[in-house]
């Protein structure tokens, strides 16, 4: 049986008292009064570092700070406490010294800092950063870019950066393409950065690089989680793979004269778990969307490691995990397959499947999803679905995780398990911010933000102090105050409180000191990925799997065409597409001609219905999924074309069934306008009409906000198509005729009329057909000629393309940050971004 780990002894040098901590709980070092080891110094983060016991390893110290934890002159990310160990907090030379040692081993080593440093260096993990003396001209403002890794001398020609071993600078990050970017030296001695068609992009000062650009000293080049700063002929590399500081500064969101958020500020460090609570209408979801960059605030700033999220949204989006309230995974897929498809979309296509799948298995293990990994999401519990949504975000190893109502709809047990999970994620070094309505597990977080109606701060601070601050015995009493206090009263009380000064203003003092007057800025939308073709292949495979998994719906889709075709065969007149027999009576000829018009009208409208009904819900029902995937770079053309590929095949197959069954009793037509087989030509017409209607359905689906609206619009669209077809009703009136040109059914009917030579069947004398004395306005688009039929089909294709382009344009705006009118930025950052 394994013996328990000894207690950890901690002492602030030179003369602090020794403190002992049991091995069954983490030991936090930081500025937070709630920390186990409190180090009250400006360079120290609130939760600066944490010591935990790892099975099989023992006590391990992990850095969670912005300014670093140092052993000698080296910054450490993780170090095993195998013996007495002395580290400096916040600065390698002037930081406060903290001595740590397992209690049973304290006597085994000396007390001097030199001895501690020597003991510790032997246990550093591979990849520890080099000495800070290599930083050279590193500016203090660059510390927010992550941990310094190395300085790379630039050659006279070029260096190539990427994930593959044959690069000059190898970046082992799954977000990075094999050959990602190059830095080249131009003949005049200046430097150029070129993107090599990477999947996730190369970013210069927060903006995605298109092609190549000339750069100068101070330019920040971001590739995945790695950032390079050009400085005096060198690239200084920083890795953003650890804790991240986070700050909201004076956020306000207003609709007309009403504030949804008003002047809200707070800060969080790596390892913090912040919960946001408040009554309905207090602006909780508005705040979460503003913090994630999905819906930026009208004024104010959101800072990630001191960098403005709104200005650098494209670059930082993969470092910020955002879990919306709605599930963002297809319920028809298994947990494992859903995560694998997401990994294929987020990682470059040149990442081997084995590496992608290994990362998926890592997050499955981290979130405890192994037991349900092969179950469909529709069959797992609500807590497991929420864990899967979180797992999706963890694929890219974000340092900041933002969640909107992650415990919504869960029973008390699953609420607690999800809250405990978020606590563990924070203990792993991430900053976690979550909206919640549960109060039973608030002791798991280390900061609470209570919002009063109007989006104002009623309290921000440790949970343990919140009840006393409100003078309440239970959290329900706090909600009673939030609901019934006069507008603005609680916000005014907090602004003048000691809690505001201690937990809000003090952490934000350094940030505010560098904040200029408000300026104007626009958050950048995501650029389309050059690898959209690989996304298309993945999306087609995923959509096929989703459709195939829902067997009942698939059966209904395939049954529609046979039912409609059999009804046409049973109800419509027979032999109406055959040529008029010599000597046929006028009344019989008239019935014959009416039957022909009815048949091709039914055929075209049937295909139109099938195409539109196949697609009109396909985008809107995935809106939550699409919103999140667009925010991390999903290509709109790839998404729309993935729908077209499978739905198009389905529509064409339905058109074939409809034509075969619908024409069973017609014994015609004969030759078409272009092809020897009129029936095959009618199949092409029905397919084109169905595809155009399918494209129109996708356009409508991309614009509406829910599936109910789409289904409400469908019968209106179909009835309009019926009236504008021009087969059973005249559309020659001014205005109506021009409107009918926008109807795909109108052109489908014209092409079908051309195929069956409807003018000859109706005996109306139009387009060189024999005349029966009827005088009507002739329509040249229905002529039984190659030119007329080709023109009709070309217009159908043009309409389809226009509808699909409109759908892609609508998808382009989904999940992208809206424009803001004014914002506050941090000094020095706006110039770079």
XYZ file of N, CA and C in Angstrom, residues 52-271:
660
model
N 0.563 20.939 -5.599
C -0.376 19.827 -5.461
C 0.412 18.527 -5.436
N -0.235 17.494 -4.946
C 0.368 16.166 -4.955
C -0.100 15.427 -6.203
N 0.859 14.975 -7.014
C 0.536 14.164 -8.180
C 0.877 12.713 -7.874
N -0.064 11.775 -8.147
C 0.193 10.356 -7.870
C 1.456 9.877 -8.565
N 2.312 9.212 -7.806
C 3.540 8.672 -8.369
C 4.673 9.672 -8.476
N 4.392 10.954 -8.241
C 5.417 11.991 -8.358
C 5.674 12.682 -7.028
N 4.622 13.008 -6.305
C 4.744 13.744 -5.057
C 4.336 15.186 -5.230
N 4.864 16.039 -4.366
C 4.512 17.460 -4.423
C 5.097 18.096 -5.678
N 4.262 18.851 -6.391
C 4.676 19.531 -7.619
C 4.210 20.986 -7.531
N 5.082 21.923 -7.867
C 4.739 23.342 -7.902
C 4.488 23.745 -9.347
N 3.316 24.368 -9.609
C 2.960 24.798 -10.969
C 2.705 26.295 -10.977
N 3.352 26.977 -11.913
C 3.183 28.423 -12.045
C 1.834 28.742 -12.670
N 1.140 29.745 -12.157
C -0.155 30.168 -12.675
C -0.185 31.680 -12.898
N 0.955 32.304 -13.052
C 1.050 33.761 -12.956
C 1.297 34.424 -14.300
N 1.223 35.743 -14.253
C 1.580 36.564 -15.406
C 3.071 36.870 -15.410
N 3.644 37.207 -14.239
C 5.033 37.672 -14.173
C 6.031 36.572 -13.856
N 5.558 35.380 -13.514
C 6.463 34.250 -13.427
C 6.886 33.849 -12.025
N 7.281 32.580 -11.911
C 7.903 32.002 -10.727
C 9.296 31.552 -11.153
N 10.329 31.882 -10.364
C 11.709 31.706 -10.830
C 12.523 30.861 -9.863
N 13.320 29.987 -10.424
C 14.316 29.218 -9.695
C 15.665 29.696 -10.190
N 16.382 30.428 -9.358
C 17.573 31.103 -9.838
C 17.158 32.160 -10.850
N 17.741 32.116 -12.049
C 17.357 33.072 -13.072
C 16.485 32.437 -14.149
N 15.928 31.257 -13.847
C 15.095 30.560 -14.817
C 13.631 30.589 -14.385
N 12.748 30.885 -15.348
C 11.319 30.837 -15.067
C 10.844 29.387 -15.166
N 10.062 28.961 -14.203
C 9.600 27.578 -14.190
C 8.112 27.539 -14.457
N 7.689 26.501 -15.168
C 6.265 26.272 -15.374
C 5.758 25.188 -14.451
N 6.616 24.154 -14.252
C 6.264 23.033 -13.383
C 7.550 22.459 -12.838
N 7.597 22.221 -11.524
C 8.807 21.678 -10.922
C 8.421 20.773 -9.772
N 9.099 19.629 -9.691
C 8.844 18.671 -8.626
C 9.573 19.120 -7.361
N 8.884 19.113 -6.241
C 9.473 19.501 -4.951
C 9.983 18.222 -4.295
N 11.176 17.786 -4.715
C 11.736 16.543 -4.195
C 12.537 16.761 -2.920
N 12.857 18.014 -2.677
C 13.602 18.377 -1.483
C 13.402 19.849 -1.220
N 14.170 20.429 -0.297
C 14.038 21.860 -0.020
C 14.233 22.678 -1.298
N 13.355 23.610 -1.506
C 13.329 24.364 -2.760
C 12.989 25.821 -2.459
N 13.781 26.743 -2.998
C 13.524 28.169 -2.814
C 13.256 28.811 -4.170
N 12.114 29.463 -4.299
C 11.747 30.138 -5.549
C 11.482 31.599 -5.267
N 11.625 32.413 -6.307
C 11.258 33.838 -6.218
C 9.942 34.056 -6.958
N 9.111 34.889 -6.412
C 7.767 35.117 -6.919
C 7.682 36.477 -7.607
N 7.415 36.467 -8.924
C 7.150 37.709 -9.656
C 8.341 38.323 -10.343
N 9.571 38.087 -9.856
C 10.763 38.672 -10.470
C 11.955 37.807 -10.102
N 12.886 37.529 -11.057
C 14.005 36.630 -10.756
C 15.035 37.215 -9.798
N 15.005 38.540 -9.599
C 16.024 39.190 -8.778
C 15.440 39.870 -7.545
N 14.290 40.496 -7.695
C 13.722 41.259 -6.577
C 12.469 40.634 -5.990
N 12.017 39.533 -6.566
C 10.792 38.908 -6.074
C 10.949 38.317 -4.681
N 9.843 38.174 -3.977
C 9.839 37.592 -2.643
C 10.260 36.118 -2.739
N 11.120 35.673 -1.832
C 11.563 34.287 -1.821
C 10.616 33.447 -0.967
N 10.242 32.299 -1.491
C 9.387 31.357 -0.762
C 10.106 30.012 -0.742
N 10.253 29.452 0.449
C 10.919 28.167 0.596
C 9.885 27.079 0.813
N 10.000 25.987 0.030
C 9.056 24.881 0.084
C 9.826 23.587 0.309
N 9.228 22.670 1.086
C 9.871 21.373 1.293
C 8.862 20.389 1.846
N 8.934 19.124 1.418
C 8.129 18.087 2.080
C 8.619 17.924 3.521
N 7.685 17.829 4.447
C 8.047 17.860 5.865
C 9.042 16.773 6.228
N 8.834 15.550 5.743
C 9.703 14.450 6.134
C 11.096 14.573 5.542
N 11.260 15.465 4.562
C 12.542 15.558 3.861
C 13.250 16.876 4.129
N 12.722 17.648 5.075
C 13.295 18.959 5.327
C 14.736 18.855 5.785
N 15.042 17.795 6.564
C 16.390 17.670 7.101
C 17.383 17.158 6.068
N 16.872 16.689 4.940
C 17.770 16.069 3.951
C 18.559 17.073 3.142
N 18.150 18.330 3.148
C 18.835 19.332 2.345
C 19.145 20.547 3.169
N 20.083 21.370 2.677
C 20.426 22.585 3.389
C 19.378 23.649 3.231
N 19.590 24.747 3.939
C 18.628 25.828 3.939
C 18.953 26.888 2.925
N 20.129 26.874 2.344
C 20.526 27.953 1.457
C 19.834 27.917 0.128
N 19.644 29.121 -0.454
C 18.996 29.198 -1.741
C 19.802 28.534 -2.824
N 21.124 28.595 -2.730
C 21.941 27.955 -3.747
C 21.769 26.461 -3.776
N 21.687 25.854 -2.593
C 21.480 24.418 -2.531
C 20.117 24.043 -3.079
N 19.102 24.860 -2.748
C 17.763 24.577 -3.248
C 17.738 24.634 -4.762
N 18.350 25.646 -5.320
C 18.335 25.787 -6.767
C 19.026 24.622 -7.437
N 20.118 24.178 -6.860
C 20.833 23.048 -7.445
C 20.005 21.787 -7.414
N 19.287 21.587 -6.292
C 18.451 20.390 -6.193
C 17.314 20.428 -7.186
N 16.769 21.585 -7.380
C 15.598 21.701 -8.236
C 15.908 21.567 -9.706
N 17.071 22.032 -10.135
C 17.379 22.030 -11.565
C 17.405 20.623 -12.138
N 17.748 19.667 -11.312
C 17.812 18.303 -11.815
C 16.440 17.750 -12.150
N 15.364 18.382 -11.648
C 14.027 17.860 -11.859
C 13.220 18.680 -12.860
N 13.854 19.629 -13.568
C 13.120 20.402 -14.571
C 12.637 19.500 -15.689
N 11.420 19.774 -16.201
C 10.921 19.037 -17.355
C 11.581 19.548 -18.628
N 11.610 18.729 -19.655
C 12.171 19.137 -20.945
C 11.430 20.341 -21.480
N 12.163 21.231 -22.090
C 11.516 22.391 -22.684
C 11.477 23.591 -21.774
N 12.162 23.558 -20.636
C 12.179 24.719 -19.759
C 12.850 25.877 -20.479
N 12.410 27.105 -20.231
C 12.958 28.253 -20.951
C 14.397 28.523 -20.557
N 15.182 29.115 -21.452
C 16.581 29.421 -21.163
C 16.694 30.602 -20.214
N 17.927 30.957 -19.891
C 18.145 32.061 -18.964
C 17.612 33.368 -19.525
N 17.149 34.202 -18.585
C 16.567 35.465 -19.026
C 17.606 36.386 -19.625
N 18.883 36.097 -19.425
C 19.908 36.934 -20.035
C 19.853 36.886 -21.550
N 19.229 35.871 -22.100
C 19.116 35.753 -23.557
C 18.029 36.664 -24.123
N 17.290 37.335 -23.271
C 16.177 38.145 -23.758
C 16.628 39.366 -24.531
N 17.838 39.860 -24.250
C 18.326 41.000 -25.007
C 17.448 42.213 -24.844
N 16.888 42.689 -25.964
C 16.116 43.931 -25.973
C 14.648 43.708 -25.683
N 14.289 42.615 -25.021
C 12.888 42.326 -24.731
C 12.247 43.466 -23.956
N 11.104 43.929 -24.427
C 10.389 45.028 -23.785
C 9.451 44.473 -22.727
N 9.224 45.240 -21.682
C 8.333 44.799 -20.609
C 6.931 44.541 -21.123
N 6.511 45.298 -22.138
C 5.147 45.133 -22.664
C 4.948 43.797 -23.338
N 6.063 43.112 -23.677
C 5.937 41.823 -24.342
C 5.700 40.678 -23.373
N 5.775 40.939 -22.066
C 5.575 39.867 -21.107
C 4.172 39.307 -21.186
N 3.209 40.078 -21.673
C 1.841 39.601 -21.807
C 1.656 38.627 -22.955
N 2.721 38.383 -23.731
C 2.613 37.479 -24.865
C 2.794 36.022 -24.457
N 3.199 35.769 -23.223
C 3.410 34.406 -22.754
C 4.789 34.252 -22.156
N 5.196 33.012 -21.934
C 6.510 32.744 -21.366
C 7.583 32.794 -22.451
N 8.685 33.500 -22.144
C 9.780 33.567 -23.099
C 10.377 32.188 -23.299
N 10.670 31.835 -24.575
C 11.221 30.521 -24.883
C 12.649 30.606 -25.403
N 12.882 31.432 -26.419
C 14.205 31.486 -27.032
C 14.304 32.707 -27.919
N 15.549 33.053 -28.274
C 15.815 34.118 -29.236
C 16.455 33.480 -30.462
N 15.947 33.800 -31.650
C 16.370 33.157 -32.895
C 16.994 34.212 -33.799
N 18.257 34.009 -34.146
C 18.928 34.935 -35.051
C 18.366 34.754 -36.461
N 18.043 35.857 -37.117
C 17.497 35.797 -38.474
C 18.636 35.696 -39.484
N 18.586 34.741 -40.411
C 19.630 34.598 -41.430
C 19.474 35.666 -42.503
N 20.381 35.646 -43.444
C 20.370 36.661 -44.501
C 19.337 36.375 -45.578
N 18.815 35.149 -45.643
C 17.862 34.818 -46.705
C 16.472 34.599 -46.136
N 16.254 33.500 -45.417
C 14.929 33.219 -44.899
C 15.009 32.167 -43.814
N 13.965 32.109 -42.998
C 13.747 30.969 -42.117
C 12.284 30.554 -42.272
N 12.069 29.266 -42.162
C 10.709 28.740 -42.285
C 10.247 28.221 -40.925
N 8.985 28.523 -40.603
C 8.405 28.172 -39.305
C 7.249 27.212 -39.537
N 7.184 26.141 -38.771
C 6.085 25.207 -38.916
C 6.199 24.044 -37.953
N 5.287 23.090 -38.085
C 5.228 21.953 -37.167
C 6.164 20.823 -37.574
N 6.506 20.727 -38.848
C 7.313 19.608 -39.346
C 8.774 19.735 -38.902
N 9.468 18.626 -38.717
C 10.865 18.676 -38.270
C 11.809 19.342 -39.261
N 11.446 19.441 -40.540
C 12.357 20.028 -41.519
C 12.302 21.549 -41.554
N 11.547 22.180 -40.676
C 11.517 23.638 -40.606
C 12.739 24.167 -39.867
N 13.088 25.417 -40.128
C 14.179 26.060 -39.388
C 13.768 26.324 -37.941
N 12.508 26.682 -37.752
C 11.956 26.880 -36.408
C 10.777 25.923 -36.272
N 10.933 24.913 -35.446
C 9.895 23.899 -35.264
C 8.979 24.323 -34.124
N 7.675 24.368 -34.414
C 6.670 24.766 -33.423
C 5.751 23.564 -33.188
N 5.927 22.841 -32.090
C 5.138 21.629 -31.837
C 3.753 21.945 -31.294
N 2.911 22.446 -32.155
C 1.560 22.873 -31.768
C 0.601 22.365 -32.840
N -0.450 21.656 -32.431
C -1.383 21.082 -33.408
C -2.162 22.143 -34.170
N -2.196 23.374 -33.705
C -2.852 24.449 -34.442
C -1.989 24.960 -35.600
N -0.738 24.565 -35.613
C 0.227 25.061 -36.599
C 0.337 24.069 -37.751
N 0.372 24.587 -38.981
C 0.517 23.738 -40.161
C 1.957 23.230 -40.278
N 2.149 22.193 -41.089
C 3.492 21.610 -41.246
C 4.493 22.670 -41.698
N 4.165 23.402 -42.716
C 4.978 24.522 -43.183
C 4.070 25.751 -43.124
N 4.228 26.530 -42.103
C 3.225 27.538 -41.751
C 3.551 28.929 -42.307
N 4.771 29.400 -42.067
C 5.117 30.768 -42.476
C 6.618 30.871 -42.690
N 7.012 31.955 -43.351
C 8.425 32.247 -43.573
C 8.720 33.687 -43.205
N 9.940 33.915 -42.704
C 10.460 35.275 -42.543
C 11.606 35.417 -43.533
N 11.485 36.374 -44.441
C 12.453 36.533 -45.513
C 13.151 37.886 -45.390
N 14.372 37.929 -45.877
C 15.122 39.192 -45.919
C 15.104 39.714 -47.344
N 14.594 40.925 -47.538
C 14.520 41.522 -48.871
C 15.874 42.126 -49.240
N 16.118 42.421 -50.527
C 17.412 42.981 -50.950
C 17.790 44.277 -50.242
N 16.791 45.056 -49.807
C 17.118 46.311 -49.134
C 17.343 46.130 -47.632
N 17.393 44.855 -47.180
C 17.695 44.600 -45.779
C 16.496 44.543 -44.863
N 15.315 44.833 -45.364
C 14.118 44.773 -44.536
C 13.590 43.335 -44.491
N 12.715 43.088 -43.544
C 12.178 41.741 -43.353
C 10.738 41.662 -43.840
N 10.417 40.512 -44.418
C 9.050 40.232 -44.841
C 8.579 38.927 -44.200
N 7.292 38.902 -43.848
C 6.671 37.687 -43.337
C 5.684 37.211 -44.388
N 5.739 35.922 -44.719
C 4.832 35.336 -45.709
C 4.119 34.147 -45.085
N 2.801 34.113 -45.247
C 2.032 32.943 -44.834
C 2.090 31.912 -45.955
N 2.297 30.659 -45.596
C 2.457 29.590 -46.589
C 1.175 28.795 -46.780
N 0.042 29.505 -46.786
C -1.233 28.824 -46.966
C -1.647 28.035 -45.742
N -1.339 28.549 -44.557
C -1.623 27.825 -43.318
C -3.129 27.716 -43.083
N -3.504 26.721 -42.288
C -4.924 26.472 -41.999
C -5.484 27.497 -41.026
N -4.762 27.756 -39.947
C -5.266 28.651 -38.906
C -4.687 30.053 -38.967
N -3.821 30.317 -39.921
C -3.417 31.695 -40.176
C -2.171 32.137 -39.433
N -1.520 33.145 -40.016
C -0.412 33.870 -39.402
C -0.906 35.283 -39.121
N -0.612 35.797 -37.941
C -1.183 37.079 -37.524
C -0.085 38.084 -37.237
N -0.237 39.266 -37.811
C 0.680 40.375 -37.556
C -0.048 41.409 -36.723
N 0.436 41.612 -35.482
C -0.184 42.586 -34.587
C -1.685 42.352 -34.444
N -2.071 41.073 -34.392
C -3.466 40.724 -34.129
C -4.323 40.566 -35.358
N -3.833 40.909 -36.550
C -4.621 40.818 -37.776
C -4.070 39.711 -38.664
N -4.974 38.970 -39.293
C -4.545 37.847 -40.120
C -3.813 38.340 -41.361
N -2.680 37.723 -41.633
C -1.853 38.084 -42.783
C -2.396 37.416 -44.033
N -2.597 38.205 -45.062
C -3.007 37.688 -46.363
C -1.805 37.817 -47.308
N -1.174 36.690 -47.635
C -0.015 36.741 -48.520
C 1.251 37.054 -47.750
N 1.801 38.245 -47.971
C 3.043 38.637 -47.306
C 2.987 40.112 -46.936
N 3.877 40.513 -46.004
C 3.908 41.913 -45.579
C 5.296 42.230 -45.053
N 5.729 43.473 -45.249
C 6.997 43.954 -44.705
C 6.800 44.322 -43.243
N 7.741 43.911 -42.395
C 7.615 44.138 -40.960
C 8.844 44.878 -40.445
N 8.701 45.443 -39.245
C 9.797 46.182 -38.620
C 9.919 45.764 -37.168
N 10.929 46.283 -36.479
C 11.127 45.944 -35.077
C 9.867 46.235 -34.262
N 9.533 45.311 -33.367
C 8.352 45.460 -32.538
C 7.130 44.750 -33.090
N 7.196 44.299 -34.340
C 6.052 43.582 -34.913
C 5.850 42.258 -34.175
N 4.608 41.989 -33.849
C 4.249 40.752 -33.148
C 3.676 39.771 -34.168
N 4.327 38.628 -34.319
C 3.921 37.591 -35.269
C 3.387 36.410 -34.463
N 2.125 36.083 -34.628
C 1.499 35.012 -33.856
C 1.202 33.813 -34.741
N 1.602 32.634 -34.280
C 1.367 31.368 -34.980
C 0.928 30.361 -33.929
N -0.340 29.975 -33.956
C -0.852 29.087 -32.926
C -0.727 29.720 -31.554
N -0.198 28.960 -30.595
C 0.023 29.491 -29.254
C 1.384 30.166 -29.117
N 2.132 30.264 -30.209
C 3.473 30.827 -30.178
C 3.461 32.222 -30.785
N 4.211 33.117 -30.152
C 4.291 34.497 -30.612
C 5.762 34.868 -30.776
N 6.078 35.532 -31.886
C 7.441 35.944 -32.184
C 7.471 37.470 -32.308
N 8.428 38.091 -31.634
C 8.590 39.543 -31.714
C 9.890 39.839 -32.445
N 9.796 40.625 -33.503
C 10.985 41.018 -34.260
C 11.737 42.089 -33.477
N 13.010 41.826 -33.186
C 13.777 42.749 -32.359
C 15.248 42.676 -32.735
N 15.729 43.712 -33.424
C 17.150 43.824 -33.725
C 17.739 42.656 -34.480
N 17.047 42.186 -35.510
C 17.561 41.087 -36.308
C 17.353 39.720 -35.685
N 16.502 39.654 -34.667
C 16.198 38.375 -34.038
C 14.688 38.239 -33.884
N 14.270 36.988 -33.753
C 12.891 36.693 -33.369
C 12.904 36.198 -31.930
N 12.194 36.878 -31.055
C 12.077 36.451 -29.664
C 10.760 35.689 -29.529
N 10.860 34.419 -29.163
C 9.694 33.543 -29.132
C 9.094 33.471 -27.731
N 7.761 33.583 -27.687
C 7.004 33.446 -26.447
C 5.953 32.361 -26.662
N 5.666 31.609 -25.609
C 4.669 30.542 -25.693
C 3.540 30.851 -24.722
N 2.334 30.960 -25.275
C 1.145 31.208 -24.450
C 0.483 29.862 -24.183
N 1.057 29.107 -23.278
C 0.526 27.778 -22.981
C 0.251 27.610 -21.501
N 0.355 28.700 -20.762
C 0.146 28.611 -19.327
C -0.969 29.516 -18.869
N -0.939 29.925 -17.610
C -2.000 30.775 -17.061
C -2.073 32.116 -17.786
N -3.266 32.653 -17.863
C -3.479 33.938 -18.527
C -4.217 34.872 -17.581
N -3.753 36.113 -17.519
C -4.503 37.112 -16.761
C -5.653 37.626 -17.619
N -6.671 38.117 -16.972
C -7.887 38.536 -17.675
C -8.471 39.733 -16.950
N -8.918 40.716 -17.708
C -9.498 41.909 -17.087
C -10.617 42.459 -17.957
N -11.680 42.898 -17.304
C -12.758 43.633 -17.961
C -12.712 45.060 -17.430
N -12.678 46.026 -18.331
C -12.549 47.429 -17.940
C -13.747 48.233 -18.413
N -14.569 48.675 -17.480
C -15.648 49.635 -17.762
C -16.542 49.196 -18.917
N -16.999 47.958 -18.896
C -17.831 47.442 -19.976
C -19.249 47.998 -19.879
N -19.741 48.492 -20.999
C -21.122 48.972 -21.073
C -21.748 48.502 -22.372
N -22.987 48.055 -22.275
C -23.783 47.673 -23.443
C -25.135 48.338 -23.286
N -25.577 49.027 -24.333
C -26.816 49.790 -24.225
C -27.689 49.531 -25.435
N -28.976 49.401 -25.204
C -29.981 49.315 -26.261
C -30.880 50.526 -26.103
N -30.716 51.485 -27.015
C -31.441 52.739 -26.855
C -30.951 53.444 -25.604
N -31.880 53.797 -24.733
C -31.518 54.461 -23.481
C -31.331 53.475 -22.339
N -31.552 52.179 -22.591
C -31.486 51.166 -21.544
C -30.123 50.497 -21.534
N -29.532 50.401 -20.342
C -28.257 49.726 -20.179
C -28.483 48.248 -19.880
N -27.800 47.382 -20.640
C -27.754 45.966 -20.307
C -26.540 45.664 -19.439
N -25.454 46.404 -19.642
C -24.279 46.416 -18.780
C -23.877 47.869 -18.586
N -23.359 48.192 -17.397
C -23.001 49.584 -17.161
C -21.748 49.664 -16.291
N -20.654 50.087 -16.921
C -19.419 50.368 -16.203
C -18.882 49.213 -15.396
N -18.926 48.001 -15.931
C -18.549 46.817 -15.162
C -17.063 46.516 -15.339
N -16.380 46.282 -14.197
C -14.947 45.990 -14.224
C -14.611 44.896 -13.219
N -13.647 44.060 -13.561
C -13.075 43.092 -12.631
C -11.853 42.468 -13.289
N -11.086 41.720 -12.504
C -9.889 41.063 -13.023
C -9.830 39.641 -12.493
N -9.148 38.766 -13.237
C -8.954 37.379 -12.830
C -7.562 36.938 -13.267
N -6.976 36.053 -12.491
C -5.655 35.515 -12.813
C -5.772 34.065 -13.238
N -4.680 33.524 -13.779
C -4.647 32.119 -14.111
C -4.910 31.269 -12.878
N -5.815 30.308 -12.992
C -6.195 29.490 -11.857
C -7.413 29.986 -11.125
